[in-house]
């Protein structure tokens, strides 16, 4: 059960509420979001879509970013194109900041299995957007534990400050932890996660 399957509580059958989504009238690569918020592939077949929000990972971070919004939209295209279109939009965030995006087994520490899928960069107004082509609905990790292969479902989403100093504006210079959630193995604290939106995603 991946990120999208964990959304059954928010949309009947995970996608029945797609027609009610508010559209942006924008092109998402080769997937278009029409006026009523339904994704349509360039082949003319309407793609199923789910939408949810990420929230600040702590009360302290929420107080430092009182106007922040992180919206995630996922167009389910794997059966047609071999990937889902995973769109992340940030507004009201810290200016000129890089974030890393992960699919997670557990939304908060210790996070469990994690997959690094991309980055989001905000501009001077605290706005940012990235479009990722990933397997989201059926995301999982598989590893050997002793002689047994263990599968972990990646049913949550988390974002980190890509730079350890990225959280200084809120936590204080040098006060935040250095975490391994970036390609160079040095990131800041987790800043957003999907715990409020995906409470029934698979948890230990």
GROMACS .gro file of C-alpha atoms in nm:
model
  204
    1UNK     CA    1   0.000   0.000   0.000
    2UNK     CA    2   0.168   0.322  -0.116
    3UNK     CA    3   0.097   0.691  -0.060
    4UNK     CA    4  -0.216   0.705  -0.272
    5UNK     CA    5  -0.375   0.389  -0.134
    6UNK     CA    6  -0.342   0.536   0.214
    7UNK     CA    7  -0.581   0.814   0.108
    8UNK     CA    8  -0.894   0.596   0.094
    9UNK     CA    9  -1.035   0.777   0.397
   10UNK     CA   10  -1.021   1.111   0.215
   11UNK     CA   11  -1.167   1.012  -0.122
   12UNK     CA   12  -1.411   0.729  -0.174
   13UNK     CA   13  -1.224   0.457  -0.357
   14UNK     CA   14  -0.917   0.686  -0.328
   15UNK     CA   15  -1.013   0.889  -0.636
   16UNK     CA   16  -1.390   0.947  -0.647
   17UNK     CA   17  -1.347   1.301  -0.514
   18UNK     CA   18  -1.114   1.404  -0.796
   19UNK     CA   19  -1.382   1.598  -0.987
   20UNK     CA   20  -1.430   1.831  -0.692
   21UNK     CA   21  -1.068   1.946  -0.683
   22UNK     CA   22  -0.994   2.306  -0.770
   23UNK     CA   23  -0.793   2.328  -1.091
   24UNK     CA   24  -0.494   2.547  -1.169
   25UNK     CA   25  -0.538   2.547  -1.548
   26UNK     CA   26  -0.173   2.442  -1.593
   27UNK     CA   27   0.020   2.177  -1.780
   28UNK     CA   28   0.188   1.913  -1.565
   29UNK     CA   29   0.442   1.777  -1.814
   30UNK     CA   30   0.237   1.539  -2.029
   31UNK     CA   31  -0.056   1.546  -1.785
   32UNK     CA   32  -0.295   1.842  -1.796
   33UNK     CA   33  -0.505   1.972  -1.506
   34UNK     CA   34  -0.831   2.097  -1.652
   35UNK     CA   35  -1.074   2.361  -1.523
   36UNK     CA   36  -1.241   2.137  -1.266
   37UNK     CA   37  -0.917   1.986  -1.143
   38UNK     CA   38  -0.921   1.655  -1.327
   39UNK     CA   39  -0.592   1.538  -1.470
   40UNK     CA   40  -0.607   1.438  -1.837
   41UNK     CA   41  -0.323   1.257  -2.012
   42UNK     CA   42  -0.221   1.382  -2.355
   43UNK     CA   43  -0.368   1.062  -2.498
   44UNK     CA   44  -0.713   1.193  -2.401
   45UNK     CA   45  -0.776   0.944  -2.119
   46UNK     CA   46  -0.871   1.113  -1.793
   47UNK     CA   47  -0.626   1.014  -1.521
   48UNK     CA   48  -0.734   0.940  -1.166
   49UNK     CA   49  -0.605   1.196  -0.916
   50UNK     CA   50  -0.577   1.235  -0.542
   51UNK     CA   51  -0.479   1.540  -0.344
   52UNK     CA   52  -0.362   1.595   0.013
   53UNK     CA   53  -0.166   1.839   0.229
   54UNK     CA   54   0.156   1.826   0.426
   55UNK     CA   55   0.174   2.002   0.762
   56UNK     CA   56   0.466   2.139   0.967
   57UNK     CA   57   0.633   1.860   1.162
   58UNK     CA   58   0.630   2.044   1.497
   59UNK     CA   59   0.445   2.324   1.673
   60UNK     CA   60   0.761   2.532   1.673
   61UNK     CA   61   0.798   2.509   1.297
   62UNK     CA   62   0.428   2.588   1.251
   63UNK     CA   63   0.467   2.906   1.458
   64UNK     CA   64   0.768   3.011   1.248
   65UNK     CA   65   0.571   2.961   0.924
   66UNK     CA   66   0.214   3.069   1.008
   67UNK     CA   67   0.109   3.109   0.643
   68UNK     CA   68   0.278   2.803   0.491
   69UNK     CA   69   0.081   2.563   0.271
   70UNK     CA   70   0.213   2.246   0.109
   71UNK     CA   71  -0.022   2.083  -0.142
   72UNK     CA   72   0.044   1.748  -0.307
   73UNK     CA   73  -0.145   1.622  -0.614
   74UNK     CA   74  -0.086   1.275  -0.757
   75UNK     CA   75  -0.205   1.175  -1.104
   76UNK     CA   76  -0.217   0.795  -1.124
   77UNK     CA   77  -0.051   0.716  -1.455
   78UNK     CA   78   0.163   0.410  -1.375
   79UNK     CA   79  -0.056   0.164  -1.564
   80UNK     CA   80  -0.042   0.385  -1.875
   81UNK     CA   81   0.299   0.554  -1.863
   82UNK     CA   82   0.499   0.360  -1.605
   83UNK     CA   83   0.500   0.641  -1.346
   84UNK     CA   84   0.268   0.862  -1.141
   85UNK     CA   85   0.285   1.243  -1.170
   86UNK     CA   86   0.362   1.366  -0.817
   87UNK     CA   87   0.324   1.743  -0.790
   88UNK     CA   88   0.430   1.943  -0.480
   89UNK     CA   89   0.348   2.311  -0.432
   90UNK     CA   90   0.470   2.529  -0.145
   91UNK     CA   91   0.349   2.879  -0.056
   92UNK     CA   92   0.410   3.095   0.246
   93UNK     CA   93   0.736   2.914   0.322
   94UNK     CA   94   1.083   3.051   0.397
   95UNK     CA   95   1.238   3.235   0.102
   96UNK     CA   96   1.512   3.089  -0.118
   97UNK     CA   97   1.515   2.755   0.058
   98UNK     CA   98   1.575   2.401  -0.070
   99UNK     CA   99   1.375   2.105   0.058
  100UNK     CA  100   1.417   1.733  -0.002
  101UNK     CA  101   1.111   1.511  -0.060
  102UNK     CA  102   1.084   1.153   0.066
  103UNK     CA  103   0.830   0.873   0.055
  104UNK     CA  104   0.822   0.725   0.405
  105UNK     CA  105   0.711   0.418   0.593
  106UNK     CA  106   0.632   0.629   0.903
  107UNK     CA  107   0.567   1.007   0.887
  108UNK     CA  108   0.760   1.108   1.201
  109UNK     CA  109   1.080   0.988   1.370
  110UNK     CA  110   1.222   0.729   1.339
  111UNK     CA  111   1.061   0.730   0.987
  112UNK     CA  112   1.135   0.366   0.903
  113UNK     CA  113   1.209   0.295   0.537
  114UNK     CA  114   1.253   0.606   0.320
  115UNK     CA  115   1.294   0.683  -0.050
  116UNK     CA  116   1.444   1.012  -0.171
  117UNK     CA  117   1.238   1.124  -0.473
  118UNK     CA  118   1.321   1.490  -0.541
  119UNK     CA  119   1.370   1.851  -0.431
  120UNK     CA  120   1.159   2.166  -0.401
  121UNK     CA  121   1.310   2.516  -0.414
  122UNK     CA  122   1.131   2.828  -0.296
  123UNK     CA  123   1.179   3.171  -0.449
  124UNK     CA  124   1.214   3.507  -0.274
  125UNK     CA  125   0.840   3.499  -0.203
  126UNK     CA  126   0.850   3.159  -0.033
  127UNK     CA  127   0.678   2.985  -0.324
  128UNK     CA  128   0.802   2.666  -0.486
  129UNK     CA  129   0.687   2.380  -0.702
  130UNK     CA  130   0.825   2.053  -0.834
  131UNK     CA  131   0.678   1.783  -1.054
  132UNK     CA  132   0.815   1.432  -1.002
  133UNK     CA  133   0.765   1.114  -1.201
  134UNK     CA  134   0.764   0.838  -0.941
  135UNK     CA  135   0.576   0.525  -0.841
  136UNK     CA  136   0.357   0.664  -0.561
  137UNK     CA  137   0.047   0.444  -0.541
  138UNK     CA  138   0.246   0.122  -0.504
  139UNK     CA  139   0.565   0.257  -0.349
  140UNK     CA  140   0.756   0.014  -0.128
  141UNK     CA  141   1.107  -0.080  -0.020
  142UNK     CA  142   1.254  -0.431  -0.016
  143UNK     CA  143   1.565  -0.533   0.174
  144UNK     CA  144   1.726  -0.836   0.332
  145UNK     CA  145   1.704  -0.875   0.708
  146UNK     CA  146   1.925  -1.174   0.782
  147UNK     CA  147   1.816  -1.430   0.523
  148UNK     CA  148   1.463  -1.298   0.489
  149UNK     CA  149   1.348  -1.036   0.239
  150UNK     CA  150   1.130  -0.776   0.408
  151UNK     CA  151   0.890  -0.540   0.230
  152UNK     CA  152   0.795  -0.204   0.379
  153UNK     CA  153   0.509   0.005   0.240
  154UNK     CA  154   0.592   0.373   0.177
  155UNK     CA  155   0.256   0.525   0.259
  156UNK     CA  156   0.363   0.868   0.384
  157UNK     CA  157   0.544   1.179   0.257
  158UNK     CA  158   0.801   1.394   0.438
  159UNK     CA  159   1.012   1.697   0.351
  160UNK     CA  160   1.341   1.813   0.507
  161UNK     CA  161   1.549   2.129   0.491
  162UNK     CA  162   1.814   2.026   0.238
  163UNK     CA  163   2.076   2.243   0.411
  164UNK     CA  164   2.140   2.193   0.786
  165UNK     CA  165   2.136   2.573   0.817
  166UNK     CA  166   1.796   2.595   0.648
  167UNK     CA  167   1.613   2.567   0.980
  168UNK     CA  168   1.823   2.831   1.159
  169UNK     CA  169   1.558   3.101   1.104
  170UNK     CA  170   1.329   2.903   1.334
  171UNK     CA  171   1.540   2.683   1.559
  172UNK     CA  172   1.837   2.917   1.599
  173UNK     CA  173   2.183   2.904   1.443
  174UNK     CA  174   2.334   2.560   1.489
  175UNK     CA  175   2.047   2.444   1.712
  176UNK     CA  176   1.882   2.204   1.470
  177UNK     CA  177   2.009   1.849   1.411
  178UNK     CA  178   2.213   1.744   1.109
  179UNK     CA  179   2.018   1.458   0.951
  180UNK     CA  180   2.101   1.224   0.659
  181UNK     CA  181   1.800   1.318   0.444
  182UNK     CA  182   1.985   1.464   0.143
  183UNK     CA  183   2.213   1.332  -0.127
  184UNK     CA  184   2.524   1.464   0.050
  185UNK     CA  185   2.408   1.300   0.376
  186UNK     CA  186   2.367   1.638   0.544
  187UNK     CA  187   2.021   1.790   0.584
  188UNK     CA  188   1.832   1.984   0.847
  189UNK     CA  189   1.529   1.882   1.049
  190UNK     CA  190   1.215   1.733   0.895
  191UNK     CA  191   0.993   2.032   0.820
  192UNK     CA  192   0.669   1.886   0.676
  193UNK     CA  193   0.494   1.548   0.679
  194UNK     CA  194   0.168   1.384   0.582
  195UNK     CA  195   0.064   1.256   0.926
  196UNK     CA  196  -0.254   1.472   0.951
  197UNK     CA  197  -0.368   1.384   0.598
  198UNK     CA  198  -0.282   1.013   0.593
  199UNK     CA  199  -0.351   0.889   0.947
  200UNK     CA  200  -0.460   0.546   0.823
  201UNK     CA  201  -0.157   0.484   0.607
  202UNK     CA  202   0.022   0.164   0.710
  203UNK     CA  203   0.206   0.211   1.038
  204UNK     CA  204   0.403  -0.036   1.254
   0.00000   0.00000   0.00000
